[in-house]
Short mmCIF file of C-alpha atoms in Angstrom, two decimals:
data_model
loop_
_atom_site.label_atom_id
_atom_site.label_comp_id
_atom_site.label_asym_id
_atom_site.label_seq_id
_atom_site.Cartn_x
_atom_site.Cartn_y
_atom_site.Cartn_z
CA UNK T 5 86.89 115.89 53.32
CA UNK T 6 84.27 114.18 55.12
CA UNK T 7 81.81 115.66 57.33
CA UNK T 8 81.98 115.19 61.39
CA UNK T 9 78.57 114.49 62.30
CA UNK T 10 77.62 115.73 65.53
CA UNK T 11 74.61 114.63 67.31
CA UNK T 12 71.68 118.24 68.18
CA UNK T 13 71.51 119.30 71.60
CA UNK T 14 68.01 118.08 72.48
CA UNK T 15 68.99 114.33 70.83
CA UNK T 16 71.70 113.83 73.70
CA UNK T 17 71.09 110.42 75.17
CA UNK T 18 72.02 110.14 78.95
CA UNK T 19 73.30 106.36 78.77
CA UNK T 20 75.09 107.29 75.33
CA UNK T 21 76.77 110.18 77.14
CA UNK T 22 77.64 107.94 80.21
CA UNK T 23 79.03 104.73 78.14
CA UNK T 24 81.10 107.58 76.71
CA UNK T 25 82.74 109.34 79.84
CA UNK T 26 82.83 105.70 81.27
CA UNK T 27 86.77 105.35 80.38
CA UNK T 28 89.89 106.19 81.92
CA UNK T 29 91.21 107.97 78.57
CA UNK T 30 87.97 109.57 77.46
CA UNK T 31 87.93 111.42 80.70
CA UNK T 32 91.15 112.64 80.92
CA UNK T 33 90.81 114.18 77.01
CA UNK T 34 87.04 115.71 78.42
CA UNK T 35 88.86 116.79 82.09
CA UNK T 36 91.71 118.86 79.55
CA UNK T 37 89.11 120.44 77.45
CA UNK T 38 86.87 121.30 80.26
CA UNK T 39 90.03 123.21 82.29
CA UNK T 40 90.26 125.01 78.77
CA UNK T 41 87.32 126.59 77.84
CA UNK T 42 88.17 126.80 74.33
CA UNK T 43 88.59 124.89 71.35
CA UNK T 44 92.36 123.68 70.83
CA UNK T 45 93.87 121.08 68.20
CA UNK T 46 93.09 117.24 68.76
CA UNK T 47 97.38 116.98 68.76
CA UNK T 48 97.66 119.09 71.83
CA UNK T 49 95.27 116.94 73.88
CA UNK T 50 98.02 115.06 75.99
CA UNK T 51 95.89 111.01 75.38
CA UNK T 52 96.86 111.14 72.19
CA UNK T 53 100.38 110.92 72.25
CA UNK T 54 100.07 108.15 74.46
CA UNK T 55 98.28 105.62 72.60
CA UNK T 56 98.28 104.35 68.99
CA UNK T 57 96.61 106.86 66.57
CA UNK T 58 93.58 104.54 65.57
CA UNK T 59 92.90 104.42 69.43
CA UNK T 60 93.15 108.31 70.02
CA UNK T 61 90.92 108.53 66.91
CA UNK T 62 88.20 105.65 68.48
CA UNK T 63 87.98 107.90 71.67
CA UNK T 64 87.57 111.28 69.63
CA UNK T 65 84.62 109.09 67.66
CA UNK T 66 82.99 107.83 70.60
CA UNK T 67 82.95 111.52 72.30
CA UNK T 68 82.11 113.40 69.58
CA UNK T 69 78.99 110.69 68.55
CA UNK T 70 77.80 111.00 72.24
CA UNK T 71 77.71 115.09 71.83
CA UNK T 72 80.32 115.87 74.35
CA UNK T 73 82.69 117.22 72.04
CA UNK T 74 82.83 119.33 68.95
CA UNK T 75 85.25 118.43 66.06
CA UNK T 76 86.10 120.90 63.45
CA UNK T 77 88.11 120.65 60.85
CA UNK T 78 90.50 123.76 60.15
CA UNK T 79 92.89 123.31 56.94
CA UNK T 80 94.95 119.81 57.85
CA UNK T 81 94.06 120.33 62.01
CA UNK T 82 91.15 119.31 63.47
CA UNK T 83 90.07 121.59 66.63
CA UNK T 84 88.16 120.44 69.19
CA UNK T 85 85.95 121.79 72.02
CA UNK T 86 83.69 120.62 74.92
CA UNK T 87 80.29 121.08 73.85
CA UNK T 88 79.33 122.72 78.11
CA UNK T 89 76.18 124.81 76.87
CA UNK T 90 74.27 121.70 74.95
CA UNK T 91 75.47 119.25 77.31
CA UNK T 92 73.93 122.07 80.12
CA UNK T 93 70.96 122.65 78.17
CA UNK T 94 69.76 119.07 77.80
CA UNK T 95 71.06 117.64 81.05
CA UNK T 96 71.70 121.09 83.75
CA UNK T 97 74.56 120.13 86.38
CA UNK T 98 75.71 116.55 85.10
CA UNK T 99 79.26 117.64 82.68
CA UNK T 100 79.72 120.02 86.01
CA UNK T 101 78.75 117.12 88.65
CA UNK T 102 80.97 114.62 86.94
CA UNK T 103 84.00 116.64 86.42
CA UNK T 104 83.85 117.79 90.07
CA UNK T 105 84.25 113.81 90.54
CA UNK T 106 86.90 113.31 88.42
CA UNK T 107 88.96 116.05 90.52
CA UNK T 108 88.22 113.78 93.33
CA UNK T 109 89.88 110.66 91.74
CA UNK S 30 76.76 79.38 97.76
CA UNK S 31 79.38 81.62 96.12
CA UNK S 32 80.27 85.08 97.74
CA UNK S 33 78.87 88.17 96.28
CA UNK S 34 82.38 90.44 96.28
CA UNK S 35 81.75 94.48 96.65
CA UNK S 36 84.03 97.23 96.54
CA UNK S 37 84.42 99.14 99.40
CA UNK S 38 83.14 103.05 99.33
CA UNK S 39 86.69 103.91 98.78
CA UNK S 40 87.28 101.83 95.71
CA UNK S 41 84.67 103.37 93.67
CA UNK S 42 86.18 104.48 90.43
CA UNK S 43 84.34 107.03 88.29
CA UNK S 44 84.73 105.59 84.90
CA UNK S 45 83.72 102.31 86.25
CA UNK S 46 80.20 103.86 87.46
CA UNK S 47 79.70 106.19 84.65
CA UNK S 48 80.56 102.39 82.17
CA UNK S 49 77.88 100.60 84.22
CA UNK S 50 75.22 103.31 84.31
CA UNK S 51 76.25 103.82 80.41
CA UNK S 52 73.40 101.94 79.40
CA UNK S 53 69.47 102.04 79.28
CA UNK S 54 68.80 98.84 80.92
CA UNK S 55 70.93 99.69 83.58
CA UNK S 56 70.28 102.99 83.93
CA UNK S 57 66.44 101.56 84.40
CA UNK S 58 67.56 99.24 87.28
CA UNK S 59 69.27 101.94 89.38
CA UNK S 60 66.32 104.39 89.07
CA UNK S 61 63.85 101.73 89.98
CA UNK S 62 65.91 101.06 92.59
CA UNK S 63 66.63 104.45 93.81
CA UNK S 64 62.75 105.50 93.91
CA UNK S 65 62.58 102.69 96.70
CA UNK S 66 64.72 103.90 99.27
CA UNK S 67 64.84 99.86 100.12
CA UNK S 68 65.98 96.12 99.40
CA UNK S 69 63.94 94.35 96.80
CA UNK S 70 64.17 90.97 96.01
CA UNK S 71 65.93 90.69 92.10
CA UNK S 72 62.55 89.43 90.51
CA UNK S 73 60.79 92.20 91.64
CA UNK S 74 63.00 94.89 89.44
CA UNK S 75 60.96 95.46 86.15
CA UNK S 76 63.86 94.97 83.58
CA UNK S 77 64.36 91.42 84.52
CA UNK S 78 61.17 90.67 83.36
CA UNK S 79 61.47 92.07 79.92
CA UNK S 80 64.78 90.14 79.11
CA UNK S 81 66.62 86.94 78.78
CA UNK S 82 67.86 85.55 82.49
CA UNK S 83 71.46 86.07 81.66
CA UNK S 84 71.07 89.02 79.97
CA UNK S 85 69.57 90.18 83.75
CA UNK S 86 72.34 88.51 85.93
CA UNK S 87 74.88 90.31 83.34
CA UNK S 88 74.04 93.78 83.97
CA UNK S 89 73.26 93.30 88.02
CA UNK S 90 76.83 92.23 87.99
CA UNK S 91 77.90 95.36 85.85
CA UNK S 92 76.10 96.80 88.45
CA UNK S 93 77.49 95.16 91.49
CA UNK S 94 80.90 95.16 90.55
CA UNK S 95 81.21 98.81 89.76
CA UNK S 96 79.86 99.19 93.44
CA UNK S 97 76.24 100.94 92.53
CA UNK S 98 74.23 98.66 93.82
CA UNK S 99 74.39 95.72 96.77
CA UNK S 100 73.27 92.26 96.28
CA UNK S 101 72.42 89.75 99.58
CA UNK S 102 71.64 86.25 99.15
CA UNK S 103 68.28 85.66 101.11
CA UNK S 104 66.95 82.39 101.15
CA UNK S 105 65.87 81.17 97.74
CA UNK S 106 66.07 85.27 96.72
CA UNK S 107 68.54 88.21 96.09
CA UNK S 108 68.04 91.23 97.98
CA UNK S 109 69.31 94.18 95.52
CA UNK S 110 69.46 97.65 97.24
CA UNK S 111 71.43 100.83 95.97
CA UNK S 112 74.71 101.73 97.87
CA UNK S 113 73.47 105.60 97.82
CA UNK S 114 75.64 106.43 100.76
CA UNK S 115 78.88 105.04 99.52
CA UNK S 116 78.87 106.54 96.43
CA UNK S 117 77.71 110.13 98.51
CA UNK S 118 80.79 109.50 100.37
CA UNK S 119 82.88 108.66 97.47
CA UNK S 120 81.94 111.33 94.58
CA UNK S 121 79.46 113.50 96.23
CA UNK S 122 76.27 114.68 93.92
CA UNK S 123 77.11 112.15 91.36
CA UNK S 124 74.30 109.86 91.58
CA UNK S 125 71.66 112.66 92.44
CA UNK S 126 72.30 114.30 89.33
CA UNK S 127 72.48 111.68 87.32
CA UNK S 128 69.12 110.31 88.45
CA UNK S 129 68.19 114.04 87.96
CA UNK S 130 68.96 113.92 84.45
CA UNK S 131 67.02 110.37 84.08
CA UNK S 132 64.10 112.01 84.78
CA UNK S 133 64.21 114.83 82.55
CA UNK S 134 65.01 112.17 79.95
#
């Protein structure tokens, strides 16, 4: 199997991390995970039975290269999880900031 | 000379403003911009004189459109100013933090 690269905490880049929360779809899968607090299977986030599987997969990608989420793989699942203490480490207050605006929407 | 269309405070979408500020050049406009606390005319933000001309007009209108920053036709110039209240009023804290997390960058 191969290996989901994930970027360190202190390489986080703050435009990377924007481009990547700048979608409709890509919030919605980081506003699920963040009302979770815990890591669940990538089928039980609710985008990706409502879009083509290469598309779910692109978003997944695009989050997990950013360093917003954490992808694991776990026999033929793959679990996933918000990655809140890095992204609070490197950047304090903006996952928190942002999701408080996406409640707003 | 053609009209400069803005969205109005209460259009602002979030993934729009996270897509446009989702990039370094950008990103370098609006903090520029936001250390000024005034209009400037286009030629006088530093990124415009580090790439091509449409390259410039490109991401101003990125910019513009996603409602960060306002652009007035003066004379022979563009005044460019950040719309810092309308996005307070829209998604409060956003653009503080964000600019807070520029900083630490």
């Amino acid at each position: 199997m191969r290996t989901l690269l994930h970027p360190a905490s202190e390489d986080l880049s703050l435009p990377h991390i924007l481009y990547a929360l700048g979608d409709p779809l890509r919030l919605r899968i980081v506003g699920q995970l963040a009302a979770l607090d815990e890591s669940i299977s990538c089928g039980d986030i609710q985008v990706v039975h409502e879009v083509p599987k290469s598309t779910g997969s692109h978003h997944f990608k695009v989050l997990r290269e950013a360093g917003l989420i954490r992808m694991v793989p776990q026999g033929r699942r793959i679990l996933v999880s918000l990655r809140k203490a890095d992204l609070q480490a490197r950047f304090p207050g903006l996952l928190e900031t942002i999701l408080q605006s996406y409640q707003r929407q």
